[in-house]
Coordinates of C-alpha atoms and ligand atoms in Angstrom, one line a residue:
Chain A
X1 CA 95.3 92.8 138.5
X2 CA 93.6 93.5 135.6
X3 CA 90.5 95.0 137.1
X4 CA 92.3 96.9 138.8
X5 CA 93.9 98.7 136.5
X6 CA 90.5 99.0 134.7
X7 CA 89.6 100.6 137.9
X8 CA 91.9 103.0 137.9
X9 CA 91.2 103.6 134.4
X10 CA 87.8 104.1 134.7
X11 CA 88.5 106.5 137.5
X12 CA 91.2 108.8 136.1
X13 CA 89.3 108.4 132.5
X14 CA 86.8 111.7 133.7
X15 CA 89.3 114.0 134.6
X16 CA 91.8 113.7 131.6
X17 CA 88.8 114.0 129.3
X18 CA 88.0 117.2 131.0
X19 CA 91.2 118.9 131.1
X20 CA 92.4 117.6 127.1
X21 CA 88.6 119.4 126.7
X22 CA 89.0 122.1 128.6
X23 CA 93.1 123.0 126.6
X24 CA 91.9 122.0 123.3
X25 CA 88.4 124.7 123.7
X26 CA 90.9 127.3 125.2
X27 CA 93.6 127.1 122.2
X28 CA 90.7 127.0 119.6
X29 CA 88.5 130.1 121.0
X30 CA 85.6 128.8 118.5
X31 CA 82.2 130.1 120.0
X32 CA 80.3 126.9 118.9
X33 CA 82.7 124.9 121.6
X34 CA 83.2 126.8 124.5
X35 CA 85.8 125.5 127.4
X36 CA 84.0 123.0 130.2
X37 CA 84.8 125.6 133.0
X38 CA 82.5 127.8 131.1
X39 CA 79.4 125.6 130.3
X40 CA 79.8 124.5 134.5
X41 CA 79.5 128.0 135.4
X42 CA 76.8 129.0 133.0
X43 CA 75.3 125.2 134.6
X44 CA 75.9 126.5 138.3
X45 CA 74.4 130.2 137.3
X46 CA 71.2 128.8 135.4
X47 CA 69.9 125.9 137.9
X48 CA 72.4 125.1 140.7
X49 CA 72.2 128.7 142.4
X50 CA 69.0 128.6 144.2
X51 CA 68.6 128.1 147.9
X52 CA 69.2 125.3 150.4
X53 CA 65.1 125.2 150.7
X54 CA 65.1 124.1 146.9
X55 CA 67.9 121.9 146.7
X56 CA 69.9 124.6 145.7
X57 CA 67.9 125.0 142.2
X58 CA 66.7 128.0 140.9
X59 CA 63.2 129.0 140.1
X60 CA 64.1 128.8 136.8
X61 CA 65.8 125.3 136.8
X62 CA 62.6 124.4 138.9
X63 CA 60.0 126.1 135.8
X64 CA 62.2 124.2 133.2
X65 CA 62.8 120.9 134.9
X66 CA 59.1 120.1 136.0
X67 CA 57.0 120.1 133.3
X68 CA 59.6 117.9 131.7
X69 CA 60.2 115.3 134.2
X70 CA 56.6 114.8 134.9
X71 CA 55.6 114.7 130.9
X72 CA 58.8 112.1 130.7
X73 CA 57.7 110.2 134.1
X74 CA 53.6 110.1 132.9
X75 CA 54.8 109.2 129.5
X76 CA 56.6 106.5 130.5
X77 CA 54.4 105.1 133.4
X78 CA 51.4 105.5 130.5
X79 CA 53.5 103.3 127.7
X80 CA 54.4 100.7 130.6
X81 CA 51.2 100.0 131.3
X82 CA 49.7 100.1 128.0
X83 CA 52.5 98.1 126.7
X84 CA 52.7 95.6 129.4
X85 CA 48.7 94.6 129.0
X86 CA 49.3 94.7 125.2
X87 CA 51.9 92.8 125.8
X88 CA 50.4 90.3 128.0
X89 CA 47.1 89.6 125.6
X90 CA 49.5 89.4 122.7
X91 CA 51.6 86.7 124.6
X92 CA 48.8 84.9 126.1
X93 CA 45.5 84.7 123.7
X94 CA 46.2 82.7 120.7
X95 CA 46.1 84.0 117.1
X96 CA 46.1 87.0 118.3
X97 CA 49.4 88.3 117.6
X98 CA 49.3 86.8 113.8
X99 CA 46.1 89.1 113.2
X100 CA 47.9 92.5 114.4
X101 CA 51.5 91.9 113.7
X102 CA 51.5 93.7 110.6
X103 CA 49.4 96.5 111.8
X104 CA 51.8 96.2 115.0
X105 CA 55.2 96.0 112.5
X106 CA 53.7 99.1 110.5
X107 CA 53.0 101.4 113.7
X108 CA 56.4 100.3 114.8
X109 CA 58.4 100.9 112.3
X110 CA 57.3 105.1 111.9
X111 CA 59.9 107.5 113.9
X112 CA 57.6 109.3 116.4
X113 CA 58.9 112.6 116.0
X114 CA 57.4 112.7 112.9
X115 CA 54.1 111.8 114.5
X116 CA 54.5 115.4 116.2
X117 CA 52.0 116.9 113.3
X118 CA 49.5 114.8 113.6
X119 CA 49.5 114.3 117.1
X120 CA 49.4 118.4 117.2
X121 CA 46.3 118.2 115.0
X122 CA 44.9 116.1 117.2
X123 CA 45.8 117.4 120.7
X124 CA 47.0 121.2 119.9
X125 CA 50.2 122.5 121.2
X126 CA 51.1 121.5 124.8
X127 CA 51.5 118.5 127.3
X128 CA 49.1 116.2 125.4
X129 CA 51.1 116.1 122.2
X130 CA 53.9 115.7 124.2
X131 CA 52.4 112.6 126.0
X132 CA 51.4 111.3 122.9
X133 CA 55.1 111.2 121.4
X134 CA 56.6 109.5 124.1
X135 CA 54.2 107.4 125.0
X136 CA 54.0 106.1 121.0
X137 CA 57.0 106.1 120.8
X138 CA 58.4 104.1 124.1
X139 CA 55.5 101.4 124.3
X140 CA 57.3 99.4 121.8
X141 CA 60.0 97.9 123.9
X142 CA 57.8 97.1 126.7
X143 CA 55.3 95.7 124.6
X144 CA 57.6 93.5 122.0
X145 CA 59.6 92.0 125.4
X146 CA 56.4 91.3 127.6
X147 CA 55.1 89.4 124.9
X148 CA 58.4 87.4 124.6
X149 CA 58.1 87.1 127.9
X150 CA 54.9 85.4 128.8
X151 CA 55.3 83.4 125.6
X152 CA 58.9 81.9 127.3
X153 CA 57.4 80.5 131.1
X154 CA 58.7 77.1 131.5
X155 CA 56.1 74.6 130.8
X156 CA 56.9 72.9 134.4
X157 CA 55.4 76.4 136.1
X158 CA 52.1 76.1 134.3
X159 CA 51.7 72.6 135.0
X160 CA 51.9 73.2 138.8
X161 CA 49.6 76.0 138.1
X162 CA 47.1 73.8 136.6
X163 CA 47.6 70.5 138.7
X164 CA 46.7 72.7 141.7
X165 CA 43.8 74.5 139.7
X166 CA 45.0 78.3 140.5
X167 CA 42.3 80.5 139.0
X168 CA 43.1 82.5 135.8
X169 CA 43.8 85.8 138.0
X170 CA 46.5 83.9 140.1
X171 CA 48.0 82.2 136.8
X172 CA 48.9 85.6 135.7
X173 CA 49.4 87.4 138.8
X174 CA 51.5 85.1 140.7
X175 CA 53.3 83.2 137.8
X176 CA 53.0 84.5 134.6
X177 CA 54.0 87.9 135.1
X178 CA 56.4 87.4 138.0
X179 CA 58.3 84.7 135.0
X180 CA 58.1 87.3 132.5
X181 CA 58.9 89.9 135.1
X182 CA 63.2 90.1 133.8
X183 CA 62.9 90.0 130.4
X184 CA 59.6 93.1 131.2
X185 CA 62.0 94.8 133.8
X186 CA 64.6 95.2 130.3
X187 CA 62.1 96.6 128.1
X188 CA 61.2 99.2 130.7
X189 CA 65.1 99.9 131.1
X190 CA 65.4 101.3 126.8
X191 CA 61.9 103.3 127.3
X192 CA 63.2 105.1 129.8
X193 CA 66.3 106.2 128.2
X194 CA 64.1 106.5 125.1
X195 CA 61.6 108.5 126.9
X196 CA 64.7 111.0 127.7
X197 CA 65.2 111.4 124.3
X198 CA 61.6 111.9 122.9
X199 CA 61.2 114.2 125.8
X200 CA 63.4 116.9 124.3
X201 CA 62.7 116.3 121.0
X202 CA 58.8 116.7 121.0
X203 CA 60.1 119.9 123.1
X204 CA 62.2 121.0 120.5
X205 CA 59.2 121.5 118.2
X206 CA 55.6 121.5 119.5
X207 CA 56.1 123.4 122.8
X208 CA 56.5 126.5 125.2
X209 CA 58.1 124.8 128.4
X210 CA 60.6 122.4 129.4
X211 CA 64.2 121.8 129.2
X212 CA 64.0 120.9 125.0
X213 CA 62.0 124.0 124.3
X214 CA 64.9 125.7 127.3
X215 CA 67.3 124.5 125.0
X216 CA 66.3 126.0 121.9
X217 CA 65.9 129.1 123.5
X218 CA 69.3 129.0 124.3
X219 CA 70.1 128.6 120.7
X220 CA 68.7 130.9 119.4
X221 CA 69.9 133.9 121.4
X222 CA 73.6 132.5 120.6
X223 CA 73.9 131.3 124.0
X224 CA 76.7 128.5 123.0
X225 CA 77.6 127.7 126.6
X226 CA 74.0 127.4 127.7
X227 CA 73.1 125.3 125.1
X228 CA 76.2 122.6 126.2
X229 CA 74.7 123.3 129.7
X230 CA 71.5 121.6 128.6
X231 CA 73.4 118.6 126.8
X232 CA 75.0 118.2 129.8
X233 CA 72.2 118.1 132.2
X234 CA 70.1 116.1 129.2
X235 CA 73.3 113.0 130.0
X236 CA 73.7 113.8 133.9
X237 CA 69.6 113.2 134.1
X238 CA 70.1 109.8 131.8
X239 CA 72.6 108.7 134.1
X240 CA 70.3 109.3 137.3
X241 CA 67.1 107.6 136.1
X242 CA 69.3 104.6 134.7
X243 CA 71.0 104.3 138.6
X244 CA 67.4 104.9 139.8
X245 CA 66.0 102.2 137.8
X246 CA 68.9 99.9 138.7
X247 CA 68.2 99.7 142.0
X248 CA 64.8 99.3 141.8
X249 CA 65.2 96.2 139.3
X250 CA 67.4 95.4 142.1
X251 CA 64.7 94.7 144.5
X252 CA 62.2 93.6 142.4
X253 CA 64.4 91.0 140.4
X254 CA 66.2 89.8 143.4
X255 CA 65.4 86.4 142.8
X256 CA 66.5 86.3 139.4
X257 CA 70.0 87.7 139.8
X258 CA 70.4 85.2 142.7
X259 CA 68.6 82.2 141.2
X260 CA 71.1 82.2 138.0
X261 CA 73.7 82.9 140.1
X262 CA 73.3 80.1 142.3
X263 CA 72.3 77.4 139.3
Chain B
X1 CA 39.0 55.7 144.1
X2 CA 41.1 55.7 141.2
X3 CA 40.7 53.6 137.8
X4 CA 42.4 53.2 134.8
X5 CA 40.7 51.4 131.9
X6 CA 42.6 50.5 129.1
X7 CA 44.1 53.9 129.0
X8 CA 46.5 54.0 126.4
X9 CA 48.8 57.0 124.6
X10 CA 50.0 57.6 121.6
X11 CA 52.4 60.8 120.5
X12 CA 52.1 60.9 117.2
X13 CA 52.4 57.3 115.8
X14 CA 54.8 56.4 118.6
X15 CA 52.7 54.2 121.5
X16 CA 54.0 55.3 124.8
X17 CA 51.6 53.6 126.9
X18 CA 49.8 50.2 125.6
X19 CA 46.1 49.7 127.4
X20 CA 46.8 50.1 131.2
X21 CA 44.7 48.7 133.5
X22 CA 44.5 49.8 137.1
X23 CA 42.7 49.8 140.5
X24 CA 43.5 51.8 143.8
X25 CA 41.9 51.5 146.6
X26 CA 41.5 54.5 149.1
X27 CA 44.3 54.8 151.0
X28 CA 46.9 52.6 149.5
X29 CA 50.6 53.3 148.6
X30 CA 50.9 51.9 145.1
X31 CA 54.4 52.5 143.4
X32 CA 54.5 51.9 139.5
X33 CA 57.9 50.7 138.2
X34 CA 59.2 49.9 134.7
X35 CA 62.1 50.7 132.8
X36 CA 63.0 54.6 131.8
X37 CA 61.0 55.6 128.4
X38 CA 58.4 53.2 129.3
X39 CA 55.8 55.5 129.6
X40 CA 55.5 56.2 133.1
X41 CA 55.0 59.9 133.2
X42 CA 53.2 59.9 130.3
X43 CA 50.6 57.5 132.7
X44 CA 51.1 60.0 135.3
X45 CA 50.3 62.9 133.3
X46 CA 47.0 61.5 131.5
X47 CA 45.7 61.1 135.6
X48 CA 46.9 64.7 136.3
X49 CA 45.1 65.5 133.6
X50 CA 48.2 67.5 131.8
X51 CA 47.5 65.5 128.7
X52 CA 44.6 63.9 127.2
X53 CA 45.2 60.2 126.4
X54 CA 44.5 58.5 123.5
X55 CA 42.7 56.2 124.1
X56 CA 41.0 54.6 127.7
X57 CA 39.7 56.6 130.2
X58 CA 41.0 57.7 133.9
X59 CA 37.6 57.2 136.7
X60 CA 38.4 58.9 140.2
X61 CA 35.6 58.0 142.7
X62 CA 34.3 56.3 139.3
X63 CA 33.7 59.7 137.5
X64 CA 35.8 60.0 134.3
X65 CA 38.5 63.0 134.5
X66 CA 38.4 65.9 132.5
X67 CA 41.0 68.2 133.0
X68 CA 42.7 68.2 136.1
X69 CA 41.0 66.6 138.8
X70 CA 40.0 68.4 142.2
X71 CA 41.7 67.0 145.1
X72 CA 45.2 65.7 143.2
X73 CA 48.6 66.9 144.2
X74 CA 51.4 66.1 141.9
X75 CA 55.0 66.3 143.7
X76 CA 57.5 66.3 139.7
X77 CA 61.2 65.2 139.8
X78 CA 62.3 68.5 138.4
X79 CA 61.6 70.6 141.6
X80 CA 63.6 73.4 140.0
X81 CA 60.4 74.0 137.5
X82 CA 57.6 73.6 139.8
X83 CA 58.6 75.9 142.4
X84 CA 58.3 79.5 142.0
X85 CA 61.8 81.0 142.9
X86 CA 60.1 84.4 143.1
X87 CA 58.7 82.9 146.0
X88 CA 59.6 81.7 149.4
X89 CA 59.0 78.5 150.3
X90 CA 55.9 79.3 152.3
X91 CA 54.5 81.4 149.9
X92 CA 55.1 78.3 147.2
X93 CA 53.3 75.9 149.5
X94 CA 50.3 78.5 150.5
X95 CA 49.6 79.5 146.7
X96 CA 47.7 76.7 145.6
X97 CA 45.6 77.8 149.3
X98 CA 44.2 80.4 147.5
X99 CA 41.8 78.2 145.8
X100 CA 40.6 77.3 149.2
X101 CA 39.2 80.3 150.4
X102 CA 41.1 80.9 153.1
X103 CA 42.5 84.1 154.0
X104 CA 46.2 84.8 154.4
X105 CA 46.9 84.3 158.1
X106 CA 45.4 80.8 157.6
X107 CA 47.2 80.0 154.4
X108 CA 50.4 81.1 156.3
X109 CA 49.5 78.9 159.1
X110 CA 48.7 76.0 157.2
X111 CA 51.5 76.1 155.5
X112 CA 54.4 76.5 158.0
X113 CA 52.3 73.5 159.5
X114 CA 53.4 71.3 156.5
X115 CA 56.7 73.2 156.3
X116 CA 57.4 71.9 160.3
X117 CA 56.5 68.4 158.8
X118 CA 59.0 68.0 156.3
X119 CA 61.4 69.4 158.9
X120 CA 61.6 73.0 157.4
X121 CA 60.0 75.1 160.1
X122 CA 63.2 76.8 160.1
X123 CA 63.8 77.7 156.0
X124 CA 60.0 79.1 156.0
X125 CA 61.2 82.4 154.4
X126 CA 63.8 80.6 152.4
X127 CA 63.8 81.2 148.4
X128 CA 64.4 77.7 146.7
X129 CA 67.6 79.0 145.0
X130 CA 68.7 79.2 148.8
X131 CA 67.8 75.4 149.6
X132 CA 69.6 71.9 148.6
X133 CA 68.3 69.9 146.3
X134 CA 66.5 68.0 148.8
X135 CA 64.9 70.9 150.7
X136 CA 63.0 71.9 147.7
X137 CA 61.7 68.4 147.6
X138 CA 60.7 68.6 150.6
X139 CA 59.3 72.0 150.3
X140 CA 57.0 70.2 147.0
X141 CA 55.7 67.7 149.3
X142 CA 55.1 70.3 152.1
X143 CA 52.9 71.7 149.4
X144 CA 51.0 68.7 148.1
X145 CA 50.9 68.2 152.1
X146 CA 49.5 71.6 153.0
X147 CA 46.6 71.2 149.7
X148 CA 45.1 68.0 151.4
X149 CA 45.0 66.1 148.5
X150 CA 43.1 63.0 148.1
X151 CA 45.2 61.3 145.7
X152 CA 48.8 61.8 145.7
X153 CA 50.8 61.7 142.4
X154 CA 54.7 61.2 142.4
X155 CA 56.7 61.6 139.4
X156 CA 60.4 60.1 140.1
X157 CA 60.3 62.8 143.2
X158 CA 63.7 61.3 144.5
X159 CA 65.5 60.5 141.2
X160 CA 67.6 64.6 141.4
X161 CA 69.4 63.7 144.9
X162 CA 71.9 61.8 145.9
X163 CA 71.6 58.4 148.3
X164 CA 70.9 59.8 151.7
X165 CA 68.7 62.4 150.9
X166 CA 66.8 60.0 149.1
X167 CA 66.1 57.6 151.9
X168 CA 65.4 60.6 154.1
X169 CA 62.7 61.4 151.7
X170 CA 61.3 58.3 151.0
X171 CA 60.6 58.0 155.1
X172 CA 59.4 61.1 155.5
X173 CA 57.0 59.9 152.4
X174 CA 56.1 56.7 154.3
X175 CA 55.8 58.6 157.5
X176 CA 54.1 61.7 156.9
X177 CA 51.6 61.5 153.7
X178 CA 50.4 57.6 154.8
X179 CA 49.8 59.1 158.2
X180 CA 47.8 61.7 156.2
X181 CA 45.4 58.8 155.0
X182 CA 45.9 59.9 151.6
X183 CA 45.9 57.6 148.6
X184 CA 49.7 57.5 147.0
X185 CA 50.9 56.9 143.5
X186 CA 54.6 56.9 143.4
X187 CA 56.3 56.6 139.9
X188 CA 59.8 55.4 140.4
X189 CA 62.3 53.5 138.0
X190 CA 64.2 52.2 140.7
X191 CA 62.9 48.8 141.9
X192 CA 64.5 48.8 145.9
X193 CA 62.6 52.0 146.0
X194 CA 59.1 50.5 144.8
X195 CA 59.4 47.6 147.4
X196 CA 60.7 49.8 150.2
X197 CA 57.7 52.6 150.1
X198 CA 54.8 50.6 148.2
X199 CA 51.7 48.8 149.9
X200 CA 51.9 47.0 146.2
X201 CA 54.2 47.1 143.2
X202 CA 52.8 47.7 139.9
X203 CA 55.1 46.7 137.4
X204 CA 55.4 48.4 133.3
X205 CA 56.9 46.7 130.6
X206 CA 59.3 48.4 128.4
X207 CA 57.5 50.9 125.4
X208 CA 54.4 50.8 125.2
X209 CA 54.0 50.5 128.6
X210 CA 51.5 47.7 130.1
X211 CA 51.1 46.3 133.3
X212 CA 53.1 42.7 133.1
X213 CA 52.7 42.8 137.5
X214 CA 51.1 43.3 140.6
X215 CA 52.7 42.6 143.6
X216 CA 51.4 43.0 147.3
X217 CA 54.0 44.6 149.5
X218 CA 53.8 42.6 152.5
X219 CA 56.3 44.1 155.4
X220 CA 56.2 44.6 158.7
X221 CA 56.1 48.0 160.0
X222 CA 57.4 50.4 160.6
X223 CA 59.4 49.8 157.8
X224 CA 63.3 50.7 158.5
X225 CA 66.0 51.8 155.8
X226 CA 68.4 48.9 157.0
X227 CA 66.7 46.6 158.7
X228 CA 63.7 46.3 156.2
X229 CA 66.1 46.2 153.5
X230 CA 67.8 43.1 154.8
X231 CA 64.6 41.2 155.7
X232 CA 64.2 37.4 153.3
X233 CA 61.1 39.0 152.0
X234 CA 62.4 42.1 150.5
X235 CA 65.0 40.8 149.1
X236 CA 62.7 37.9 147.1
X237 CA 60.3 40.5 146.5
X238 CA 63.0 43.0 145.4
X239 CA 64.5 40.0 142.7
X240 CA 60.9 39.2 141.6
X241 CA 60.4 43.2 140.7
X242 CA 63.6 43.2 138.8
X243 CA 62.9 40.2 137.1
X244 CA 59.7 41.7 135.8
X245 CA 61.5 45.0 134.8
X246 CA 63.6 43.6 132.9
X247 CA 61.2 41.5 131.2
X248 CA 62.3 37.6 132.1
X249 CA 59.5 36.3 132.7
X250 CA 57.0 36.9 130.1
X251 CA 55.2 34.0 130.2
X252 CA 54.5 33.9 133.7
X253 CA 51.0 33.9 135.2
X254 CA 50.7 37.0 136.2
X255 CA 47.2 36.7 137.1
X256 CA 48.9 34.8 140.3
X257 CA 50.0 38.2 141.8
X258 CA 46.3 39.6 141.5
X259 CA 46.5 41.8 138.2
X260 CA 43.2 43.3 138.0
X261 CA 41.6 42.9 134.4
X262 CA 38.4 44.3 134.4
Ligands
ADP1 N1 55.5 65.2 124.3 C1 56.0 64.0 123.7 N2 56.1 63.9 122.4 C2 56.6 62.8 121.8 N3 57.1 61.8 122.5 C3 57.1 61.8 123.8 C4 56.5 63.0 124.5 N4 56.7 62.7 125.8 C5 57.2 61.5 125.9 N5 57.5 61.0 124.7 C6 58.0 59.6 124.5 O1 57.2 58.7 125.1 C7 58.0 57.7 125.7 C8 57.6 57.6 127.2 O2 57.9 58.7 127.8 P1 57.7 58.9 129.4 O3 56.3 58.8 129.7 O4 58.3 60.2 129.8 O5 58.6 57.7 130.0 P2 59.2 57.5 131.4 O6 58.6 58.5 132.4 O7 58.7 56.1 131.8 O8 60.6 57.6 131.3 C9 59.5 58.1 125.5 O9 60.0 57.3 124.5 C10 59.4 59.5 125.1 O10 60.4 59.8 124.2
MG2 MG1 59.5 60.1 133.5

């Protein structure tokens, strides 16, 4: 009973947010909040206009979306790796982790986008500096949750592992890594949402394409509805990668879902 | 092919296992029973090489063991943390195939082999959260099957199911890994089970642990879940285990039911 009138909620929750939005715009004409009908138009206009051979986008949604996806999708493949190796030589060699914790804790601890600068110095303006802010700045989860995770295999796997002598390369492969595999699998899930956000913002200052730079752009010629155009697509492309990445935990993690389930 | 001499363990300051003493022969079924906490697994583990004892040393084929030992399988009472359940069944018993050096289409086939032993052809591409409790069992020993070990090691591997299952598995034990030729230590705290399966009986003491018997297991075979269970000699061999267990006849000669003392 009660879920489904959680259901229903949940349903009738988008639509009633939209029209109170849509009134409240309409009866207080400020420019800074334009009505939803307006920013899905200007949406539809910009990038959803184009034809059937593109999806329906434009050329333009086409120039601003690509060069931000891919930065977004390398960045985040980059810190993955990077922070899953870390991660596993943190976790696995001993003492280790006490000598670069508080180099680790220090790196950690600065907000990337005010790495921009230096990373600029280092890399000039363009895709590079862009890399290097999300990838700095998303490695962390992956890294701090893939060394809790090959620290927390049950001692019973290892010992099978070393009763039947599997060599180092199948310890790791086939037991370490697969054991640590949910815990890495949740790490990658806040990187990616993470990765959205650093995304835009190294866009919003150190660049000349993408939909951050798109979005300033907007801004600055006054272009209100636009610019809630690009918040909207920034949340509409959060949602996809998080359903994307659900169901590919999905079939990676099958096992894990069904082996607590069934315990 | 296996020796124990004087092996002894100590955690900490608390002496789990008091000089242990102990010669199998190639080939035999030797079951070790004593009381829980007595040390058993900590006996078991200083062979797997999973701990280093204290104190004695473990000779297989009369070469001390350092590490774990080629050529041991180890089947643990906890099947739920020595299966992989990222795995299927016969990708947990063809793993430890790797090693081998055989490629995957004979790993595969080796290990459905085993698999149609234990009487799981059919749950080949099963996950172990997917079997009973006494599936994955099996699915262990198909693996210690499928590795060819020469010594066997069995820590409690019946004490997580219930009754039936149990004597299904302690056949298939008798049945399948003595027709293997393999050589069979089988830790148990249940005395019926150390007479049932065992060529001998090796009886512990409560903590520290120290062999207080040996007993030859002499049965006719093929041994029988009922009717070997009823026969005179079980059942005096069964009360003479239990008496040891629980410790009621300390002064008796041992030495009468051939202890070997070096
Ligand atoms: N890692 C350990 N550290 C300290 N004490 C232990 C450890 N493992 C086992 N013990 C103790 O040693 C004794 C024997 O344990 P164990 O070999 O597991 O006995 P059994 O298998 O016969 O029940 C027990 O009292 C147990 O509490
Ligand atoms: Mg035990």
């Amino acid at each position: 009973m009660r879920r489904a009138t959680s259901g229903v909620l949940r349903f009738w929750i988008v639509p009633v947010t939209l029209v109170v939005w849509e009134l409240l715009t309409r009866a207080t004409e400020s420019p800074y909040f334009p009505p939803p009908s307006r920013i899905a138009t200007q949406f539809y206009d910009m990038w959803l206009s184009g034809p059937a051979s593109q999806l329906l986008l434009t050329d333009s949604a086409l120039d601003t979306f690509g060069p931000s996806l891919g930065r977004l999708i390398a960045g985040w493949l980059i810190a993955g790796v990077l922070g899953i190796a870390l991660g596993v030589a943190l976790g696995r060699i001993r003492g280790l982790s006490e000598y670069t914790d508080p180099v680790l804790q220090f790196l950690r601890a600065l907000p990337p986008p005010l790495l921009v600068p230096i990373f600029f110095v280092l890399f000039k303006i363009g895709t590079p500096t862009q890399l290097a802010v999300i990838v700095f700045g998303v490695i962390w989860p992956v890294l701090v949750n893939t060394t809790d995770g090959v620290r927390a295999v049950d001692k019973g796997f290892l010992e099978t592992a070393r009763v039947f002598q599997f060599s180092r390369y199948d310890i790791l492969r086939r037991v370490i890594l697969p054991s640590a595999m949910p815990k890495i699998f949740a790490g990658l899930r806040l990187s990616l949402s993470l990765a959205l956000i650093l995304m835009v913002v190294s866009e919003l200052v150190g660049s000349n394409s993408g939909i951050g730079y798109s979005l300033l752009y907007a801004q600055q010629t006054y272009d209100y509805a636009g610019v809630w155009a690009h918040i909207v697509l920034l949340g509409v492309l959060g949602l996809l990668f998080n359903a994307l990445f659900l169901v590919a935990e999905g079939r990676v993690l099958s096992w894990h879902a069904n082996a607590r389930r069934n315990v | 092919m296996l020796e124990l001499v004087d092996l002894s363990h100590t955690y900490g300051s608390y002496r789990a296992i008091d000089r242990v003493n102990l010669k199998v022969a190639q080939g035999e079924v030797v079951c070790i029973v004593g009381p829980s906490g007595c040390g058993k697994s900590t006996l078991l583990r200083s062979i797997a090489g999973l701990i280093k004892p204290t104190g004695g040393t473990v000779l297989l084929d009369g070469k001390p063991v350092d590490g774990s030992p080629e050529n041991l399988a180890v089947v643990f009472q906890d099947y739920s943390r020595s299966l992989y359940p990222w795995m299927s069944a016969v990708a947990n018993v063809g793993l430890p195939l790797r090693r081998r050096g055989l490629d995957k289409k004979r790993r595969d086939a080796a290990a459905m082999a085993a698999l149609e032993q234990v009487g799981l052809a059919g749950a080949a591409a099963k996950f172990p959260w997917e079997m009973s409790g006494g599936m994955q069992q099996r699915v262990s020993i198909a693996r210690a099957l499928a590795y060819q070990p020469k010594l066997l090691l069995m820590d409690e591997p019946f004490g997580s199911v219930d009754a039936q299952t149990r004597e299904e598995l302690e056949d298939l034990t008798l049945r399948v890994c003595a027709h293997h030729g393999m050589t069979i230590l089988l830790i148990t705290h249940d005395v019926d089970e150390s007479v049932y399966v065992g060529d001998r009986v090796v009886v512990l003491s409560k903590a520290p642990g120290t062999v207080v018997g040996d007993l030859p297991v002499q049965l006719p075979g093929p041994r029988d879940q009922i009717h070997t269970r009823e026969l005179d000699a079980f059942v005096r061999l069964r009360a003479e285990v239990g008496r040891l267990v629980r410790g009621m006849t300390p002064h008796r000669n041992t030495h009468g039911f051939g202890v070997e003392t070096r």
